[in-house]
PDB file of C-alpha atoms in Angstrom:
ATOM      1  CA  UNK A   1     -10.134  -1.335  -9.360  1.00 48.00           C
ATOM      2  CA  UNK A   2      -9.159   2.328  -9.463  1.00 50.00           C
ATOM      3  CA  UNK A   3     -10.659   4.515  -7.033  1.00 53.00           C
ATOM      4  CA  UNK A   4     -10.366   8.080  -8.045  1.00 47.00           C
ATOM      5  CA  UNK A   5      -9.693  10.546  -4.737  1.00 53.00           C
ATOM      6  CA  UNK A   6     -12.583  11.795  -3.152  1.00 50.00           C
ATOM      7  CA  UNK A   7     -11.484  13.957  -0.061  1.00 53.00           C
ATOM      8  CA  UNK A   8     -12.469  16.980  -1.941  1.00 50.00           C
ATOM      9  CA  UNK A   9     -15.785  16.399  -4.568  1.00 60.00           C
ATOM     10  CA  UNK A  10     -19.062  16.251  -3.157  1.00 60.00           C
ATOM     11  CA  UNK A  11     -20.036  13.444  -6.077  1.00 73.00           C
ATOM     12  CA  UNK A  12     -17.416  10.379  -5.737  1.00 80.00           C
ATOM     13  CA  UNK A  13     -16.601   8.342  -8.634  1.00 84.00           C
ATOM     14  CA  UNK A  14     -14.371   5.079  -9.615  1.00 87.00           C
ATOM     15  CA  UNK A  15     -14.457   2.542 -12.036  1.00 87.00           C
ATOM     16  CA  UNK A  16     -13.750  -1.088 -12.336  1.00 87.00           C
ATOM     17  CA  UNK A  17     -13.033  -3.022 -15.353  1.00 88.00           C
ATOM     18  CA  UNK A  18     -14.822  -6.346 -15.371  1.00 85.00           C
ATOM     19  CA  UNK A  19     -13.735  -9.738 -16.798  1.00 85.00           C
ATOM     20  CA  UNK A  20     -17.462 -10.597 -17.859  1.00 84.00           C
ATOM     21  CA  UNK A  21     -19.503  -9.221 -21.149  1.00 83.00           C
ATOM     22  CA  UNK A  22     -21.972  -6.063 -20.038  1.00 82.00           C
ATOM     23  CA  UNK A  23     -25.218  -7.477 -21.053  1.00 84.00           C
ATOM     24  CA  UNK A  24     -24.566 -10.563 -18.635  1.00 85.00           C
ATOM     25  CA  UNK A  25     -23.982  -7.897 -15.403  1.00 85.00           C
ATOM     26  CA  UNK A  26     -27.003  -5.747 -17.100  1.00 85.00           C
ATOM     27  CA  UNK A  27     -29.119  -8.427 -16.380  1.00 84.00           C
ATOM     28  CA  UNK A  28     -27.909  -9.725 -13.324  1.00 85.00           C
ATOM     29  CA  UNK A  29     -28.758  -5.716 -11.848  1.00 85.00           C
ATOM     30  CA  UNK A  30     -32.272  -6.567 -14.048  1.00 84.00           C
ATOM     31  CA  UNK A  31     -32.608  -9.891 -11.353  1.00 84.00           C
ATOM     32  CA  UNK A  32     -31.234  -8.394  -8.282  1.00 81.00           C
ATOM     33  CA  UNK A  33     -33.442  -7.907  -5.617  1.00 81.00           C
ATOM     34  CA  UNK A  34     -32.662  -6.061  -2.279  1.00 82.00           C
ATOM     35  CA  UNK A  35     -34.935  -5.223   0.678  1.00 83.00           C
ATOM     36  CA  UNK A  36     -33.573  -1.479   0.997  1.00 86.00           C
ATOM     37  CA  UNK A  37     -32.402  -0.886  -2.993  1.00 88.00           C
ATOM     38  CA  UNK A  38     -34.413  -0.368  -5.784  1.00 88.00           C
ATOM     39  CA  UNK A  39     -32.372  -1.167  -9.211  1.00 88.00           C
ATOM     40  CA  UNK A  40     -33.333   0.398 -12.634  1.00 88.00           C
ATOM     41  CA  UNK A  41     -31.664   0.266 -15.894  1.00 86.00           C
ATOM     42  CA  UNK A  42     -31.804   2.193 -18.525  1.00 87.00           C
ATOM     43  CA  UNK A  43     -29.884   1.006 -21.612  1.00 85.00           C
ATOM     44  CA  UNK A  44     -26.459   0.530 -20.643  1.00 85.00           C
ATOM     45  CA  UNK A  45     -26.923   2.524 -17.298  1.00 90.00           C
ATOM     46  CA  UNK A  46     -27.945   1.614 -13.804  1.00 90.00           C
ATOM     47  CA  UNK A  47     -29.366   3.253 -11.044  1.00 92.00           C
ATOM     48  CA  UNK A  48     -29.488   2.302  -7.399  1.00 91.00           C
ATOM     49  CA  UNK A  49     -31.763   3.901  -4.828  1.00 91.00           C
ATOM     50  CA  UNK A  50     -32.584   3.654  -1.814  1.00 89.00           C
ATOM     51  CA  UNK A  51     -36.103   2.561  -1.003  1.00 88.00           C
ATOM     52  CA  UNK A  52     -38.656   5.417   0.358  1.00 86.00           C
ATOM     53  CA  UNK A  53     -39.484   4.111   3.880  1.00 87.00           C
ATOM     54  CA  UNK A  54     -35.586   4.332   4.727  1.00 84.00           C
ATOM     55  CA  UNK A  55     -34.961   7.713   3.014  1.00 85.00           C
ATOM     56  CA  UNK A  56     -33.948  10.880   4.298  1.00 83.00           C
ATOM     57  CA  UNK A  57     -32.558  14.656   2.792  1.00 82.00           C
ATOM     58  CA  UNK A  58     -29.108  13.510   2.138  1.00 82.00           C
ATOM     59  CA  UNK A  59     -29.519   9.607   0.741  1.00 86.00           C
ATOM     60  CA  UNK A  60     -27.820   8.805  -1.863  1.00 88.00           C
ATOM     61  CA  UNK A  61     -28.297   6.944  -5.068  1.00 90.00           C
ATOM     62  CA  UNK A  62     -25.490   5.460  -7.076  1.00 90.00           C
ATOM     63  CA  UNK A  63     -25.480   5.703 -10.949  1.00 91.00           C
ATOM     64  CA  UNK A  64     -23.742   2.833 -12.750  1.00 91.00           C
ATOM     65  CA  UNK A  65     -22.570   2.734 -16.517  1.00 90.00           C
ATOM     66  CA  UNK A  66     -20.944   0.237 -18.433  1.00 88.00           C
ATOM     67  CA  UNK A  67     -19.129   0.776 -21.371  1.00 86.00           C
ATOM     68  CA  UNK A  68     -17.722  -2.171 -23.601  1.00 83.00           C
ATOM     69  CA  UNK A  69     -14.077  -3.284 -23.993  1.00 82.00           C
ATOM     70  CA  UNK A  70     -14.493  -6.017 -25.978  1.00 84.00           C
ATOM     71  CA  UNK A  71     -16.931  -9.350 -26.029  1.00 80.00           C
ATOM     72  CA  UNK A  72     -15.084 -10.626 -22.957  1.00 83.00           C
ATOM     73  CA  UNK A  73     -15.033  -7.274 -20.669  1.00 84.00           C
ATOM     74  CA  UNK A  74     -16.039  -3.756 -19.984  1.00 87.00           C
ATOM     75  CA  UNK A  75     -15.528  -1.018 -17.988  1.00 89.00           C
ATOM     76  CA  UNK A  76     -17.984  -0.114 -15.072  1.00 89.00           C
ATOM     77  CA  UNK A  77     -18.181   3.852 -13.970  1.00 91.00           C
ATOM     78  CA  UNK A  78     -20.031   4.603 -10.881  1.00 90.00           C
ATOM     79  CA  UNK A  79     -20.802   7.914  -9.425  1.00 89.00           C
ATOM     80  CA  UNK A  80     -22.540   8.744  -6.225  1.00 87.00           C
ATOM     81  CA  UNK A  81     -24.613  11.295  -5.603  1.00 83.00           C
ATOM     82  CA  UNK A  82     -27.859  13.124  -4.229  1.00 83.00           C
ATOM     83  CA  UNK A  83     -31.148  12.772  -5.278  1.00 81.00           C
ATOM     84  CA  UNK A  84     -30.504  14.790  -8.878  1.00 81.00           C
ATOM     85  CA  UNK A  85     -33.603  17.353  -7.810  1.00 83.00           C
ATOM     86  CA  UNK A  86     -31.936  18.468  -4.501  1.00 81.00           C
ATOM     87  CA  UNK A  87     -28.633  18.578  -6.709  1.00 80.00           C
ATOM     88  CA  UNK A  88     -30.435  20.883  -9.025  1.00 88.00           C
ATOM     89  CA  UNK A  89     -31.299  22.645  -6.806  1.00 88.00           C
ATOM     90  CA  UNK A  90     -28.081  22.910  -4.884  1.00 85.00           C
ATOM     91  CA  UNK A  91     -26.319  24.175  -8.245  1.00 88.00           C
ATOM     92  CA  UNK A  92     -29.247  26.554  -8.295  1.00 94.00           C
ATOM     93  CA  UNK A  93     -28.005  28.133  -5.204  1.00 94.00           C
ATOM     94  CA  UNK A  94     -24.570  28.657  -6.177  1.00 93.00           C
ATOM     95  CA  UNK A  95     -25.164  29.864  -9.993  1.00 95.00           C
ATOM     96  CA  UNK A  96     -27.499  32.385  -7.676  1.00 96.00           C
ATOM     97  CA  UNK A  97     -24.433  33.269  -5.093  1.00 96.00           C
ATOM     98  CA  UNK A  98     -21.800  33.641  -7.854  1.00 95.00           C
ATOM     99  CA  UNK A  99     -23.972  35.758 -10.241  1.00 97.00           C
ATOM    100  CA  UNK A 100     -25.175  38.260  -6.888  1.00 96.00           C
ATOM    101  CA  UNK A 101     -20.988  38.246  -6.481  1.00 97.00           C
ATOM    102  CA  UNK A 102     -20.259  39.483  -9.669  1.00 97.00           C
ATOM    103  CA  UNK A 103     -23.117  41.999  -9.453  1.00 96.00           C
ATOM    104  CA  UNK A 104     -21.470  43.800  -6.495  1.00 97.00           C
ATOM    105  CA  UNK A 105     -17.683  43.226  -8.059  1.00 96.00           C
ATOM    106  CA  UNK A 106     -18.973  45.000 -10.914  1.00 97.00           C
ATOM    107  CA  UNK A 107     -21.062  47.771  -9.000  1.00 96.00           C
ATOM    108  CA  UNK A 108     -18.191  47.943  -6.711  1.00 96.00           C
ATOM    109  CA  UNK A 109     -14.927  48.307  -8.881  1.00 96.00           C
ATOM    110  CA  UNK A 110     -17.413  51.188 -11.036  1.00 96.00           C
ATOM    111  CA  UNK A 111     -17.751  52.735  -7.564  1.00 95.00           C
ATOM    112  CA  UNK A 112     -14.335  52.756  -7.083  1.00 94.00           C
ATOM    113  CA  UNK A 113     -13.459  54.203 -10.318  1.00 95.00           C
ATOM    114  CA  UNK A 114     -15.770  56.951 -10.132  1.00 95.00           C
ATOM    115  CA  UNK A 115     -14.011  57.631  -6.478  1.00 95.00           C
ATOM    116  CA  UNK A 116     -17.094  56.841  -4.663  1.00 95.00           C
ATOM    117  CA  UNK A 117     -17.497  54.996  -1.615  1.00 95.00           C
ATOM    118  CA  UNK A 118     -17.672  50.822  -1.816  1.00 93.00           C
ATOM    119  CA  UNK A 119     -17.965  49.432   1.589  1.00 95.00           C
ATOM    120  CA  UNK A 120     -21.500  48.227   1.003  1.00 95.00           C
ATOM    121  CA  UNK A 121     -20.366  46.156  -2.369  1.00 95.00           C
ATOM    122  CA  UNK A 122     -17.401  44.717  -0.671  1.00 96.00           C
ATOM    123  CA  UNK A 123     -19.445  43.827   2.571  1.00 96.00           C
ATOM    124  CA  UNK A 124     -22.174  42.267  -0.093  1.00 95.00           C
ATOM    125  CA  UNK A 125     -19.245  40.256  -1.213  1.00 96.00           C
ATOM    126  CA  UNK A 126     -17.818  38.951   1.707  1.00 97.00           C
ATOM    127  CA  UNK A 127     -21.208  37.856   2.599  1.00 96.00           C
ATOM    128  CA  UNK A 128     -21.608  36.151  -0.572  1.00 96.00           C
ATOM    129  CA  UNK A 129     -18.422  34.434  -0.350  1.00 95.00           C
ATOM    130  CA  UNK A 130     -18.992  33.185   3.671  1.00 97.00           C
ATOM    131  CA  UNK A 131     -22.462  31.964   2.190  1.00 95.00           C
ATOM    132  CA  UNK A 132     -20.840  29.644  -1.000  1.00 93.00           C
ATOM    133  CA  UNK A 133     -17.991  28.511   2.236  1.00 93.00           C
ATOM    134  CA  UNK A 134     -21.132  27.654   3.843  1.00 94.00           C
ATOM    135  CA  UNK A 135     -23.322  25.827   1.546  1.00 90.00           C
ATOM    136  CA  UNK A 136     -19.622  23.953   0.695  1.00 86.00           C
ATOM    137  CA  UNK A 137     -19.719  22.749   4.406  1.00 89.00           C
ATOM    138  CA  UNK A 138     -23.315  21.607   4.261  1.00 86.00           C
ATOM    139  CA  UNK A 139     -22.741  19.767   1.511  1.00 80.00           C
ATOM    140  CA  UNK A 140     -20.226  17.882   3.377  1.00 81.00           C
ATOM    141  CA  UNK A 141     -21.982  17.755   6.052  1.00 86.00           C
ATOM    142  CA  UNK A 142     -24.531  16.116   3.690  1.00 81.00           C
ATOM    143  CA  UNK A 143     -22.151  13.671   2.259  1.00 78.00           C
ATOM    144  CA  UNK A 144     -21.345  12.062   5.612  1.00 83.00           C
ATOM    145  CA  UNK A 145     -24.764  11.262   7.033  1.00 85.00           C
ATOM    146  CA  UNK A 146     -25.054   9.334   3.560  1.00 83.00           C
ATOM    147  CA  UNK A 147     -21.822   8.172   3.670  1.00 85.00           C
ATOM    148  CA  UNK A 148     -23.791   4.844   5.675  1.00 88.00           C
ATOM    149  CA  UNK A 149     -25.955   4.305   2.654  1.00 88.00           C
ATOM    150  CA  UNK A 150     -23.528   5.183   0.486  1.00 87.00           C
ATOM    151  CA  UNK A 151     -21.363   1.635   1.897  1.00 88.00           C
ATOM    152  CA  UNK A 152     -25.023   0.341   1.438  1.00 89.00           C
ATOM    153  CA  UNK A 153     -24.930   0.775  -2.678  1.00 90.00           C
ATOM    154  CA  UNK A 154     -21.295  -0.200  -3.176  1.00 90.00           C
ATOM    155  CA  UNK A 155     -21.823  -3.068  -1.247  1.00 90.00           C
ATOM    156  CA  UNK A 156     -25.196  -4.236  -2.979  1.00 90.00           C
ATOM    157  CA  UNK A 157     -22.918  -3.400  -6.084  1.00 89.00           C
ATOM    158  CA  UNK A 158     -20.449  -5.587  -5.203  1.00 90.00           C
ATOM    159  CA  UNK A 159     -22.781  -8.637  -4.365  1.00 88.00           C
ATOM    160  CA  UNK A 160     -24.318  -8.243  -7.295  1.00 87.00           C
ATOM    161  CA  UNK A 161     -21.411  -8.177  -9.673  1.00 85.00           C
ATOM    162  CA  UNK A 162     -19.756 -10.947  -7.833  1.00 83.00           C
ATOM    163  CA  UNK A 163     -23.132 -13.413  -8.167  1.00 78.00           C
ATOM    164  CA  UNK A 164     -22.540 -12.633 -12.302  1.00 68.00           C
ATOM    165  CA  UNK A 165     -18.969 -14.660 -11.759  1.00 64.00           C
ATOM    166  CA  UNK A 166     -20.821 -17.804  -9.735  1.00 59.00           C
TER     167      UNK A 166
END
């Protein structure tokens, strides 16, 4: 298994190459049933969610894809993440900060050229800056009060792959 370093991204990945065909572990996802995880495939990709009544703001789901080696094997990509609307949304916020930061660098540096005062555009883009270091930190934040859940997936993940070997 290698496990790509997460101590930085917000949206952890790895991958595992598996010594069983992809349509076998498809189905075996298909079959699995969990009290807390809901399963759902779509083609050759899986998701994993977790199940309304223990949901909150920052669970996690974990999408699974498997790609084929040969008849024998394939390779399984995983990537966890939020729910994709508050992700949206999240992205949303930052296209919103940088654009608002360029706005003032430009009104700013056009200030300066023409000699006039641009305290107000720097100040604008301090603020914007301590407000992206912000929303950085909630995100983190974020990621570990799912971080239980997220051990939650990966393990279901795990049990489920494993019963495809048995």
């Amino acid at each position: 298994m290698k496990t790509l370093p997460n101590d930085i991204v917000l949206r952890p990945r790895f991958q595992i190459k598996l010594d069983q065909p992809s349509n076998i572990i498809l189905d075996q996802f298909e079959k699995a049933n969990s009290s807390s995880i809901t399963c759902k495939r779509l083609d050759d990709h899986i998701f994993l969610k977790i199940k309304p009544k223990d949901i909150h703001f920052w669970s996690p789901q974990l999408h699974l894809e498997l790609d084929i080696i040969d008849s024998k094997s394939c390779k399984l990509y995983g990537v966890f993440g939020p729910n994709p609307s508050l992700w949206t949304f999240f992205m949303f916020i930052h296209f919103a900060i940088a654009i608002t930061f360029l706005v003032f660098a430009i009104w700013g540096y056009t200030n300066c050229s023409l000699h006039r005062p641009y305290f107000l555009q720097l100040s604008f883009m301090l603020f914007m800056t301590l407000i992206w270091v912000s929303l950085y930190a909630f995100g983190r934040i974020g990621k570990q009060k799912g971080k239980p859940q997220m051990n939650d997936l990966y393990l279901f993940m795990k049990q489920t792959i494993n019963e495809c070997s048995v």
